[in-house]
Coordinates of C-alpha atoms in Angstrom, one line a residue:
M175 CA 0.0 0.1 0.0
K176 CA 1.5 3.3 -1.0
K177 CA 1.8 6.2 1.4
A178 CA 1.1 9.7 0.8
L179 CA 1.6 12.9 2.8
I180 CA -0.6 16.1 2.1
T181 CA 0.3 19.6 3.4
G182 CA -2.9 21.7 3.2
V183 CA -5.3 18.4 3.5
T184 CA -8.0 20.6 5.2
G185 CA -8.2 22.9 2.1
Q186 CA -10.2 22.7 -1.2
D187 CA -7.4 20.8 -3.1
G188 CA -6.3 18.7 -0.1
S189 CA -10.0 17.2 0.5
Y190 CA -10.4 16.4 -3.1
L191 CA -6.8 14.8 -3.5
A192 CA -7.3 13.0 -0.2
E193 CA -10.6 11.4 -1.6
L194 CA -8.8 10.4 -4.8
L195 CA -5.7 8.8 -3.2
L196 CA -7.9 6.8 -0.8
S197 CA -10.1 5.6 -3.8
K198 CA -6.8 4.4 -5.3
G199 CA -6.0 2.5 -2.1
Y200 CA -3.3 4.8 -0.5
E201 CA -2.7 5.4 3.1
V202 CA -2.9 9.1 3.4
T203 CA -1.6 11.3 6.2
G204 CA -2.4 15.1 6.3
I205 CA -0.5 17.8 8.1
I206 CA -3.0 20.1 10.0
R207 CA -1.9 23.1 12.1
R208 CA -2.7 23.3 15.9
S209 CA -5.8 25.8 16.5
S210 CA -8.4 26.3 19.0
S211 CA -11.1 25.2 16.6
F212 CA -11.6 22.4 14.1
N213 CA -11.1 23.1 10.4
T214 CA -11.7 19.6 8.9
E215 CA -15.2 20.2 7.5
R216 CA -14.1 19.4 4.0
L217 CA -12.8 15.9 5.1
D218 CA -16.3 15.2 6.5
P219 CA -17.5 13.3 3.3
I220 CA -14.7 10.7 3.9
Y221 CA -15.7 9.9 7.5
Q222 CA -19.3 10.3 7.2
D223 CA -19.6 7.8 3.9
P224 CA -19.8 4.3 5.6
H225 CA -18.3 2.9 2.4
A226 CA -15.2 5.2 2.4
P227 CA -12.1 4.0 3.8
G228 CA -11.7 6.8 6.3
Y229 CA -9.5 4.6 8.6
R230 CA -6.8 5.2 5.9
L231 CA -6.8 9.0 6.4
K232 CA -4.7 10.0 9.3
L233 CA -4.1 13.8 10.6
V234 CA -0.9 14.8 12.3
Y235 CA 0.1 18.3 13.7
G236 CA 2.7 20.2 11.9
D237 CA 3.3 23.5 10.2
L238 CA 5.3 24.8 7.2
D239 CA 6.8 27.2 9.5
D240 CA 8.3 24.4 11.6
G241 CA 11.0 22.6 9.8
S242 CA 11.9 20.2 12.7
A243 CA 8.3 19.0 13.0
L244 CA 8.1 18.3 9.1
A245 CA 11.3 16.4 9.5
R246 CA 9.7 14.4 12.2
V247 CA 6.6 13.5 10.4
V248 CA 8.4 12.6 7.3
E249 CA 10.8 10.4 9.1
Q250 CA 8.1 8.6 10.9
L251 CA 5.8 8.0 7.9
Q252 CA 8.4 7.4 5.3
P253 CA 6.0 8.6 2.5
D254 CA 6.2 7.5 -1.1
E255 CA 4.6 10.7 -2.3
V256 CA 4.3 14.1 -1.0
Y257 CA 1.8 16.6 -2.0
N258 CA 2.7 20.2 -1.0
L259 CA -0.7 22.2 -1.2
G260 CA -0.2 24.1 2.1
A261 CA 0.0 28.0 1.7
Q262 CA -1.5 31.3 2.5
S263 CA -3.1 31.2 -0.9
H264 CA -5.4 34.5 -1.1
V265 CA -3.5 36.7 -3.6
R266 CA -5.2 40.0 -2.1
V267 CA -4.5 39.1 1.4
S268 CA -0.8 38.4 0.6
F269 CA -0.3 42.3 0.2
D270 CA -1.5 42.7 3.8
V271 CA 0.7 39.7 5.3
P272 CA 3.6 39.5 2.9
E273 CA 6.2 38.1 5.4
Y274 CA 3.6 35.4 6.6
T275 CA 2.9 34.4 2.9
A276 CA 6.5 34.3 2.0
S277 CA 7.3 32.1 4.9
T278 CA 4.6 29.5 4.3
V279 CA 4.6 29.4 0.7
G280 CA 8.4 30.1 -0.2
M281 CA 10.3 29.1 2.8
G282 CA 7.8 26.2 3.9
T283 CA 8.4 24.6 0.6
L284 CA 12.1 24.6 1.2
R285 CA 11.6 23.3 4.7
L286 CA 9.7 20.3 3.4
L287 CA 12.3 19.7 0.7
E288 CA 15.0 19.9 3.3
A289 CA 13.1 17.7 5.5
L290 CA 13.0 15.0 2.8
R291 CA 16.8 15.3 2.1
E292 CA 18.2 15.4 5.6
T293 CA 16.1 12.3 6.6
G294 CA 17.6 10.2 3.6
L295 CA 14.2 10.1 1.6
K296 CA 15.3 12.3 -1.4
Q297 CA 15.6 9.1 -3.7
K298 CA 12.4 7.2 -2.2
T299 CA 10.0 9.9 -2.1
R300 CA 8.1 11.4 -5.2
F301 CA 7.3 15.3 -4.5
Y302 CA 4.4 17.2 -6.0
Q303 CA 4.6 21.1 -5.7
A304 CA 1.5 23.2 -6.2
S305 CA 2.9 25.9 -8.5
S306 CA 0.2 28.7 -9.6
S307 CA -0.5 30.6 -12.7
E308 CA -0.3 33.7 -10.6
M309 CA 3.5 33.4 -11.2
F310 CA 2.9 34.5 -14.9
G311 CA 1.4 37.5 -13.6
G312 CA 1.7 40.3 -16.4
A313 CA 2.6 37.8 -19.2
A314 CA 0.4 37.8 -22.2
P315 CA -1.7 34.8 -22.6
P316 CA -1.7 32.1 -23.4
Q317 CA 0.7 30.9 -21.0
D318 CA 2.5 27.7 -21.0
E319 CA 5.7 26.0 -19.4
S320 CA 7.9 28.4 -21.4
T321 CA 6.2 31.5 -20.4
P322 CA 8.6 33.9 -18.4
F323 CA 7.3 34.6 -14.8
L324 CA 6.2 38.2 -14.2
P325 CA 4.8 37.9 -10.6
R326 CA 2.6 40.9 -9.4
S327 CA 1.9 40.0 -5.7
P328 CA 3.8 38.6 -2.7
Y329 CA 1.9 35.4 -3.2
A330 CA 3.0 35.1 -6.8
C331 CA 6.7 36.0 -5.7
A332 CA 6.8 33.4 -3.1
K333 CA 5.1 30.8 -5.6
V334 CA 8.0 31.5 -8.0
F335 CA 10.8 31.0 -5.3
A336 CA 9.1 27.6 -4.3
H337 CA 8.9 26.6 -7.9
Q338 CA 12.5 27.5 -8.8
I339 CA 13.8 25.9 -5.5
C340 CA 12.0 22.7 -6.5
Q341 CA 13.5 22.8 -10.0
N342 CA 17.0 23.4 -8.2
Y343 CA 16.5 20.3 -5.9
R344 CA 15.4 18.2 -8.8
E345 CA 18.8 18.9 -10.7
A346 CA 21.2 19.2 -7.7
Y347 CA 19.9 16.2 -5.9
G348 CA 18.3 14.0 -8.3
M349 CA 15.0 14.2 -6.6
F350 CA 11.5 13.3 -8.1
I351 CA 9.8 16.6 -8.1
S352 CA 7.1 17.7 -10.2
C353 CA 5.5 21.1 -10.3
G354 CA 1.9 21.5 -11.4
I355 CA 1.3 25.1 -12.6
L356 CA -2.2 25.2 -11.9
F357 CA -4.7 27.8 -13.1
N358 CA -7.5 28.7 -11.2
H359 CA -9.7 25.9 -9.9
E360 CA -13.0 26.0 -7.9
S361 CA -15.6 23.9 -6.4
P362 CA -18.6 24.1 -3.7
R363 CA -15.5 23.6 -1.3
R364 CA -13.7 26.8 -2.3
G365 CA -13.1 29.3 0.7
I366 CA -15.7 31.9 0.9
P367 CA -13.1 34.9 0.5
F368 CA -12.1 33.8 -2.9
V369 CA -14.1 35.6 -5.7
T370 CA -15.8 32.6 -7.3
R371 CA -17.3 31.5 -4.0
K372 CA -18.1 34.8 -2.8
V373 CA -20.1 35.4 -6.0
T374 CA -22.0 32.2 -6.0
R375 CA -22.7 32.4 -2.1
A376 CA -24.0 36.0 -2.7
A377 CA -26.2 35.0 -5.4
A378 CA -28.0 32.2 -3.5
R379 CA -28.3 34.6 -0.2
I380 CA -29.7 37.5 -2.5
R381 CA -32.1 35.2 -4.1
H382 CA -33.5 34.2 -0.6
G383 CA -33.5 37.7 0.9
L384 CA -30.5 37.3 3.2
D385 CA -28.2 40.0 1.5
R386 CA -28.8 42.9 -0.7
K387 CA -25.5 43.8 -2.0
L388 CA -22.3 42.1 -3.3
Y389 CA -19.1 44.2 -3.3
L390 CA -16.3 43.3 -5.7
G391 CA -13.2 44.9 -7.2
N392 CA -12.0 44.6 -10.7
L393 CA -14.8 43.2 -12.8
D394 CA -12.9 43.0 -16.1
A395 CA -9.9 40.6 -14.8
R396 CA -10.0 37.5 -16.7
R397 CA -9.2 34.0 -15.5
D398 CA -8.9 30.3 -16.6
W399 CA -11.4 28.6 -14.3
G400 CA -11.5 24.8 -14.0
F401 CA -13.0 22.3 -11.5
A402 CA -10.8 21.4 -8.5
G403 CA -11.8 17.7 -8.6
D404 CA -10.4 17.6 -12.2
Y405 CA -7.1 19.1 -11.1
V406 CA -6.2 16.9 -8.4
E407 CA -6.1 14.0 -10.9
A408 CA -3.5 15.9 -12.9
M409 CA -1.4 16.1 -9.5
W410 CA -1.5 12.4 -9.1
L411 CA -0.7 11.6 -12.7
M412 CA 2.5 13.7 -12.6
L413 CA 3.9 11.5 -9.9
Q414 CA 3.0 8.5 -11.8
Q415 CA 5.2 9.1 -14.6
D416 CA 8.8 7.8 -15.3
K417 CA 10.5 11.3 -15.0
P418 CA 9.7 14.4 -13.0
D419 CA 8.5 17.3 -15.0
D420 CA 6.6 20.7 -14.7
Y421 CA 3.2 21.0 -16.4
V422 CA 0.7 23.7 -17.0
V423 CA -2.9 22.5 -15.9
A424 CA -5.9 24.7 -17.3
T425 CA -8.8 24.7 -19.6
G426 CA -7.5 27.0 -22.3
E427 CA -10.6 29.2 -21.8
S428 CA -10.9 32.5 -19.8
Y429 CA -13.7 34.4 -18.6
S430 CA -14.3 37.7 -16.8
I431 CA -15.7 38.4 -13.5
R432 CA -18.6 39.8 -15.4
D433 CA -19.0 36.5 -17.1
L434 CA -18.9 34.7 -13.7
L435 CA -21.7 37.0 -12.4
D436 CA -23.9 36.4 -15.6
V437 CA -23.9 32.7 -15.1
A438 CA -24.1 32.7 -11.3
F439 CA -27.2 35.1 -10.9
S440 CA -28.9 33.7 -14.3
T441 CA -28.8 30.3 -12.6
L442 CA -31.2 31.5 -10.0
G443 CA -33.1 33.7 -12.5
L444 CA -31.5 36.9 -11.3
D445 CA -29.8 40.0 -13.1
W446 CA -26.6 40.7 -11.1
R447 CA -26.4 44.5 -12.1
P448 CA -28.7 45.9 -9.4
Y449 CA -27.0 44.0 -6.5
V450 CA -23.2 44.4 -7.3
E451 CA -21.3 47.5 -6.3
I452 CA -17.6 48.1 -6.6
D453 CA -15.5 48.5 -3.5
P454 CA -11.9 50.0 -3.8
R455 CA -10.8 47.9 -1.0
Y456 CA -10.9 44.8 -3.3
F457 CA -8.8 46.0 -5.9
R458 CA -4.9 44.7 -5.9
P459 CA -2.1 47.1 -5.8
T460 CA -0.8 45.6 -8.8
E461 CA -3.6 43.6 -11.0
V462 CA -3.2 40.6 -13.1
D463 CA -5.5 41.3 -16.0
H464 CA -5.7 38.1 -18.0
L465 CA -4.6 34.5 -17.3
R466 CA -5.4 31.7 -19.8
G467 CA -3.3 28.5 -19.8
N468 CA -2.0 26.3 -22.6
A469 CA -2.2 22.7 -21.1
A470 CA -1.1 20.9 -24.5
K471 CA 1.8 19.2 -22.5
A472 CA -0.4 17.8 -19.9
R473 CA -3.0 16.6 -22.2
R474 CA -0.1 15.0 -24.4
A475 CA 2.1 13.6 -21.7
L476 CA -0.3 12.7 -18.9
G477 CA -3.4 12.0 -20.9
W478 CA -5.2 14.6 -18.6
S479 CA -7.9 16.9 -19.9
P480 CA -10.8 18.8 -17.9
R481 CA -14.0 17.3 -17.8
V482 CA -16.2 20.0 -16.2
T483 CA -17.0 23.1 -18.3
F484 CA -16.9 26.8 -16.7
R485 CA -20.6 27.0 -17.0
Q486 CA -21.3 23.3 -15.3
L487 CA -18.8 24.5 -12.5
V488 CA -20.4 27.8 -11.6
E489 CA -23.8 26.1 -11.7
M490 CA -22.5 23.5 -9.5
M491 CA -21.4 26.0 -6.9
V492 CA -24.5 28.1 -7.2
K493 CA -26.7 25.1 -6.6
A494 CA -24.6 23.8 -3.5
D495 CA -24.6 27.4 -2.1
E496 CA -28.4 27.7 -2.5
E497 CA -28.9 24.3 -0.9
D498 CA -26.8 25.4 2.1
V499 CA -29.1 28.7 2.3
R500 CA -32.3 26.4 2.2
S501 CA -30.8 24.2 4.9
A502 CA -30.1 27.1 7.0
L503 CA -33.5 28.8 6.8
A504 CA -35.0 25.2 7.6
G505 CA -32.7 24.6 10.6
R506 CA -30.8 21.9 9.1
P507 CA -27.0 21.5 8.9
P508 CA -25.4 22.5 5.8
S509 CA -24.1 20.2 3.2
S510 CA -20.3 19.5 2.9

């Protein structure tokens, strides 16, 4: 039985990846940070499903800011695969907490690589690094593996460091390290502060009279949005190859925030225009105008392609948020 270690297991991607790996017979260990409240709601489906092998999912305390704890975890577990998904991943917030973002995203990756190297696992363990389309920043679309990085936020700068230190360790120490340059990927499990979930949740709440307004920033920004459940499969496929490499994972299509609003509100029979107001607080100091990926290499080498379209994704998220609103109004617990 293969053993996998996931940082960021309680996040959107971590929960989908844990489900995927468990379905493939893995023993999965997730690193979680110690806090005064639980943050494992996204993992509930694994435990609540009587047919799911939840006993093969273990959670251990650790932190990407604590190199000794990471070394202890990897030495005890001896994982076959490590998926580094943990991060302070909100781009706008990274301007407010740049040092923390750099520490978790950039140095956290280095600490995890060093934990593998110093515990003698550099030849045994395969490593997946969650790189980001934000690294391309101001580069003109479409962006692929050869596009130069022009990061425009502390988060993006930290991701560039993490990406390039992974490339360096791959070359210097012969480690199996693959980086997935993932474009925006969403789901009903997306965190509420992120714009897609902010929009779909607001549409549901406005539809049922719980909110009156939705405040947003730049409506003209364009992104390449896919479904997180599709994208974690690409992560896994990268570590099943004969050689490590870097891959762009994207749909190849881009849509504006206005397009997102059109689909989300029309799903509930609403026109978004009377409800949306622009708030300067949500503009980034340096904006990324247009991200659209070219995933030809992933399609060719991994046999991967997205299954869920942009419209299907947004409708899925709206329906899940509306069900949560209905449940709240009826006094039932929300769905996962």
